[in-house]
Short mmCIF file of C-alpha atoms in Angstrom, two decimals:
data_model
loop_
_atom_site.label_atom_id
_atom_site.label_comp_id
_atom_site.label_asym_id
_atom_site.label_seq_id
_atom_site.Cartn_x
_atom_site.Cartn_y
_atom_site.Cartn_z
CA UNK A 1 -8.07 -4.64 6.27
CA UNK A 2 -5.97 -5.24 3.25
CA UNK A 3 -2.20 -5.40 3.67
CA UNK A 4 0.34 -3.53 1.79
CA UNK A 5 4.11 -4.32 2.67
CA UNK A 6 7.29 -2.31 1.63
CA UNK A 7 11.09 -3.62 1.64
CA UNK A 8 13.50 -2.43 3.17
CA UNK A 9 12.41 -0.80 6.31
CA UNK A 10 15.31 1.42 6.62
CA UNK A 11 18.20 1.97 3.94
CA UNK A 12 21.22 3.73 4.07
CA UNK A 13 23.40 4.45 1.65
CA UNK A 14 26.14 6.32 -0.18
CA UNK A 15 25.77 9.40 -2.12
CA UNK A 16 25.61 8.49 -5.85
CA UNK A 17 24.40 5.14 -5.25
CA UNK A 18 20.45 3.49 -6.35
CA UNK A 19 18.29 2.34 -4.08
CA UNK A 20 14.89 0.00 -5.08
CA UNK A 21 12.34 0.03 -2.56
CA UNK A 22 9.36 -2.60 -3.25
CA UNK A 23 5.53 -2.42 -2.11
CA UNK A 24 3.60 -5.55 -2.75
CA UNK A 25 -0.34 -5.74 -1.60
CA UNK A 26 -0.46 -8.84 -0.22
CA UNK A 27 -3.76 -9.78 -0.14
CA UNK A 28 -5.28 -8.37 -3.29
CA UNK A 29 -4.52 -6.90 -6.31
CA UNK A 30 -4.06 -3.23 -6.73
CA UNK A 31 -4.07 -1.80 -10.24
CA UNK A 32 -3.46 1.80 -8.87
CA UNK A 33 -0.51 2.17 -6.76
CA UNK A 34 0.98 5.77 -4.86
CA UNK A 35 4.56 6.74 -4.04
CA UNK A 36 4.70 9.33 -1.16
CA UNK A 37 7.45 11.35 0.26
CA UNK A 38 7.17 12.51 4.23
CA UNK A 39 10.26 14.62 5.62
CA UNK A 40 10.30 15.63 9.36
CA UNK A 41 7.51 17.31 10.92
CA UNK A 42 5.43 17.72 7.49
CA UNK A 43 3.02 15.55 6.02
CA UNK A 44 2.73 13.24 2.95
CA UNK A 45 3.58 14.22 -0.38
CA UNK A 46 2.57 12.55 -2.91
CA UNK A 47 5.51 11.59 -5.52
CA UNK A 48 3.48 9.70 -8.87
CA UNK A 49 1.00 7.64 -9.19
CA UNK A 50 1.69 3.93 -10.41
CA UNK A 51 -0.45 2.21 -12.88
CA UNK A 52 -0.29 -1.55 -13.46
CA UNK A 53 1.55 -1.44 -16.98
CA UNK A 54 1.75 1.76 -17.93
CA UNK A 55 4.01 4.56 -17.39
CA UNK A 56 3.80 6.26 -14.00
CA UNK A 57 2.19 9.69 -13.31
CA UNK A 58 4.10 12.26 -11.70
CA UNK A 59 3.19 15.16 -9.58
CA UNK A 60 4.57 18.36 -10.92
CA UNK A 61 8.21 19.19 -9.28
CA UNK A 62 9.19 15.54 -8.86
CA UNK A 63 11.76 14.21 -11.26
CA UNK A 64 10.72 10.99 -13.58
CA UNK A 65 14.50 10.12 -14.16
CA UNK A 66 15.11 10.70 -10.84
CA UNK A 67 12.77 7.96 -9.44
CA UNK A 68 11.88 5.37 -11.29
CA UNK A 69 8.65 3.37 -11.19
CA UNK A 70 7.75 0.37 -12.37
CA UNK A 71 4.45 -1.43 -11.86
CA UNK A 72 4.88 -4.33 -13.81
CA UNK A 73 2.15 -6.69 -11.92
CA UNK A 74 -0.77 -6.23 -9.69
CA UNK A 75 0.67 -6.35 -6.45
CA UNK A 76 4.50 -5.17 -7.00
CA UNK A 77 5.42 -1.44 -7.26
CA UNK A 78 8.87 -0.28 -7.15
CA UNK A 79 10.49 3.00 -6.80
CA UNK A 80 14.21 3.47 -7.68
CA UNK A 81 15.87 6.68 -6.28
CA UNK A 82 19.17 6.83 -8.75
CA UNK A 83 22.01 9.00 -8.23
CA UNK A 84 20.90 9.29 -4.36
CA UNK A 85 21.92 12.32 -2.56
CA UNK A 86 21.92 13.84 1.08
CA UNK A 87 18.25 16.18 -0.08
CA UNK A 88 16.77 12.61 -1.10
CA UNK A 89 16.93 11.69 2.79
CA UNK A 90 13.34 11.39 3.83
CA UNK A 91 10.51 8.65 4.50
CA UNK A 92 8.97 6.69 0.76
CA UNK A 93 5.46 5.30 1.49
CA UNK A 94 3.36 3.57 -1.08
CA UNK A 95 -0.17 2.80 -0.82
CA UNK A 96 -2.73 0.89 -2.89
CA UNK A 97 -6.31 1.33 -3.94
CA UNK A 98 -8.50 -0.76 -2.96
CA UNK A 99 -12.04 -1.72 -3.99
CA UNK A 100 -14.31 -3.05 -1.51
CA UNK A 101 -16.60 -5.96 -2.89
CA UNK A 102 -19.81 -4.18 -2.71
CA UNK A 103 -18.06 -1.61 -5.66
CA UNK A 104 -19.02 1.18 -4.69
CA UNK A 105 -17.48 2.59 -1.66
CA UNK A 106 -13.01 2.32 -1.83
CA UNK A 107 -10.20 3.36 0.15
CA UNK A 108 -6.48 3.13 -0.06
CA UNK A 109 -4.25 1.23 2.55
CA UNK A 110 -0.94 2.41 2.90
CA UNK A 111 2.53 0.34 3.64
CA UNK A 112 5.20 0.78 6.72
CA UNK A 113 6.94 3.12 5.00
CA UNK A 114 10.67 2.88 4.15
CA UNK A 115 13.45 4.98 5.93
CA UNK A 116 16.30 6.73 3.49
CA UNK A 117 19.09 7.83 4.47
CA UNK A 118 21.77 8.87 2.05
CA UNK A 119 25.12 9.60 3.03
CA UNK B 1 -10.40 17.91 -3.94
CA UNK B 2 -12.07 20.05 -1.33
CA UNK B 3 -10.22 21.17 1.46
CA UNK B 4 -10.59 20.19 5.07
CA UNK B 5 -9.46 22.11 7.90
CA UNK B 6 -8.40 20.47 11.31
CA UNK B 7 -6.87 21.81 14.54
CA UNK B 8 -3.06 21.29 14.90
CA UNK B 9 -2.75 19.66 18.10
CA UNK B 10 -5.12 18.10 21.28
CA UNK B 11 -4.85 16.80 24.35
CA UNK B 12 -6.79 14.17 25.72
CA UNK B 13 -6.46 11.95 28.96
CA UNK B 14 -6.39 8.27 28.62
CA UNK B 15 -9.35 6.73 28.65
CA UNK B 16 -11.62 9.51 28.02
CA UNK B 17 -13.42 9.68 24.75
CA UNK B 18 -11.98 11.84 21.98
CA UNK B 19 -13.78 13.84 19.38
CA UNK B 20 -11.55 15.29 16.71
CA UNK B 21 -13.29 17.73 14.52
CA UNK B 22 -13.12 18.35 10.77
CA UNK B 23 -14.40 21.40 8.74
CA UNK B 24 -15.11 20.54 4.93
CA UNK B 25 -17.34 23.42 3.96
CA UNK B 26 -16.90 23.08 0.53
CA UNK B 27 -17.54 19.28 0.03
CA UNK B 28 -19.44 17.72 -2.78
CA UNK B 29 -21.86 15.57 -3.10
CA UNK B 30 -19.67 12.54 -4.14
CA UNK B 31 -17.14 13.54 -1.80
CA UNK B 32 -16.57 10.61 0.91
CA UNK B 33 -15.04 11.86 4.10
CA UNK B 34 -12.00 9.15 4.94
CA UNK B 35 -9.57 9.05 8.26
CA UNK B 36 -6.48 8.18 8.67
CA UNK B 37 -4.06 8.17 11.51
CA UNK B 38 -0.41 8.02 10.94
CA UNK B 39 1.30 6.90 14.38
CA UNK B 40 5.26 7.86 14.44
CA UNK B 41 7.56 6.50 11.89
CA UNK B 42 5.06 4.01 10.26
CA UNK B 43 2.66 4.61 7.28
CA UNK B 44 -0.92 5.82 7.70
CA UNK B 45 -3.61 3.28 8.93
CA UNK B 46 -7.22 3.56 7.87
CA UNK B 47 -9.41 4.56 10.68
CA UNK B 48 -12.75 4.96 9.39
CA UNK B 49 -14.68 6.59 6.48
CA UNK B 50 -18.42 7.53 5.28
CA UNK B 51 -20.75 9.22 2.91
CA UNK B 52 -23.79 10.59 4.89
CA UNK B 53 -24.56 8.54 7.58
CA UNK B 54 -22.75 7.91 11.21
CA UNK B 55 -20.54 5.01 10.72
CA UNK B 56 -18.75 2.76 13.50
CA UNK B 57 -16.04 0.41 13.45
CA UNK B 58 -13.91 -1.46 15.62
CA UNK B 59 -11.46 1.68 15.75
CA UNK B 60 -13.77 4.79 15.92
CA UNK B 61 -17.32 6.53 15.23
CA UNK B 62 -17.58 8.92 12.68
CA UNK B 63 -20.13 11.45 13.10
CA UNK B 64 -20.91 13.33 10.23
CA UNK B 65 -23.34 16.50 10.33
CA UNK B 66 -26.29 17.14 8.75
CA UNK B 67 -25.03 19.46 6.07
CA UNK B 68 -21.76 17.59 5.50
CA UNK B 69 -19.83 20.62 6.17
CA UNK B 70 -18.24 18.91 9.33
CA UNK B 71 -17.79 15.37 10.98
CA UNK B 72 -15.94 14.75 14.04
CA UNK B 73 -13.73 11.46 14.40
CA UNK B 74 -14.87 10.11 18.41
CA UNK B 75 -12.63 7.44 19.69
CA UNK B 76 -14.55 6.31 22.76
CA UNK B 77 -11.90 5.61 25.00
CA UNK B 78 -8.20 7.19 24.59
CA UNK B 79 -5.45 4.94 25.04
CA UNK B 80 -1.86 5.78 24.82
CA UNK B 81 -1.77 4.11 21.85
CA UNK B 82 -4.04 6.40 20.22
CA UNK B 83 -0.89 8.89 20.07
CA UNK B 84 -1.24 9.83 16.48
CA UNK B 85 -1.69 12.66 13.64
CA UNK B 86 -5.08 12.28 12.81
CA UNK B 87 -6.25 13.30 9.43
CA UNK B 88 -8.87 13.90 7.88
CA UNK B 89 -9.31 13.33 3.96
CA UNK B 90 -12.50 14.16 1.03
CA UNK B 91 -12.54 12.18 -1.58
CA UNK B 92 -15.18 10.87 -4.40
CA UNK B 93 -15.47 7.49 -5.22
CA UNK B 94 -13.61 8.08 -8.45
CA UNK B 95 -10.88 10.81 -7.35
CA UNK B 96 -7.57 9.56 -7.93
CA UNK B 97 -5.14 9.97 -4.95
CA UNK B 98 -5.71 10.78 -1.14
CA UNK B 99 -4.10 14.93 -0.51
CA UNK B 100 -3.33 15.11 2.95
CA UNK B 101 -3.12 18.38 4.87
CA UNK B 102 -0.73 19.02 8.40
CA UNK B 103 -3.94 16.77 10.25
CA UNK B 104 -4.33 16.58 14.26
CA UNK B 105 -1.50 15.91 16.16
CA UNK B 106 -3.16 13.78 19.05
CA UNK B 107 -1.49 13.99 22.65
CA UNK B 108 -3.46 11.37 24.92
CA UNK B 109 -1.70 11.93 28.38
CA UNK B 110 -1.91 8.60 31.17
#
């Protein structure tokens, strides 16, 4: 199946601080990208959906100026958590769209996740 | 989206077959059924997914009833690494994102 990578793993920082995490689909290009949020014991949230060169979608509660997407080629997505604090603590996923060559069926692949912990 | 309904948790023994169910009563037409399992602290992996007919795959069968209401996810032969929340997703071909619910939380005991 189609491979979507994220970087870093695991992060930890300081409260206050930025962090960029990056998903890349390695092996094809994904014009539709998604930023999830998982905390302990619950399931996956989804943050905003990323569109190659446009401006991101968010899901209602989640803060644009707070995370910052950017989707500025077909297989790079990144999400920048500014002004990180303790509540931010949690587990980003991204995941890509992916249309199989016969065009009709598709399916998103998701990456390894990225570990936050702020400080 | 419709909804789907799973159980919270099963047990199964290793190397037994597994058949997680899936309640979608109020699917659509265009709705594909997708699975995912999400093992512990890594992103979710595609498992299998289908329209109408029983599909198979290196992974899993997916039996889906006659109605559509309900499939069941059958992984022929546990293995601890099968330890997993399973879920269990609707979505039509042109639906935006995947909305996932708590899923199965899979025990497979040696």
């Amino acid at each position: 199946g189609a491979v979507v990578s994220q970087h870093p793993s695991r992060v930890i920082c300081k409260s206050g601080t930025s962090v960029k995490i990056e998903c890349r689909s390695l092996d094809f290009q994904a014009t539709t990208m998604f930023w999830y949020r998982q905390f302990p014991k619950q399931s996956l949230m989804l943050m905003a959906t990323s569109n190659e060169g446009s401006k991101a979608t968010y899901e209602q509660g989640v803060e644009k100026d707070k995370f910052l997407i950017n989707h500025a080629s077909l297989t790079l997505s990144t999400l920048t958590v500014t002004s990180a604090h303790p509540e931010d603590s949690s587990f980003y996923i991204c995941s890509a769209r992916v249309t199989l060559q016969r065009g009709i069926q598709e399916t998103q692949y998701f990456g390894p996740g990225t570990r936050l912990l702020v400080l | 989206d419709a909804k789907t309904t799973q159980p919270n948790s099963m047990e199964s023994n290793e190397e037994e077959p597994v058949h997680l169910p899936c309640n979608h009563s109020t699917i659509s037409g265009t709705d594909y059924i997708h699975w995912y399992r999400q093992l512990p602290s890594q992103g979710p992996e595609y498992v299998i997914h289908g329209l109408t007919s029983n599909v198979n795959n290196r992974m899993a069968s997916l039996a889906i009833a006659e109605d559509r209401k309900s499939s069941t996810l059958i992984l022929h032969r546990a293995t601890l690494r099968d330890a997993a929340v399973y879920y269990c997703i609707l979505r039509d071909n042109y639906g935006q994102n995947f909305v996932f619910g708590p899923g199965t939380r899979l025990s497979v005991l040696p």
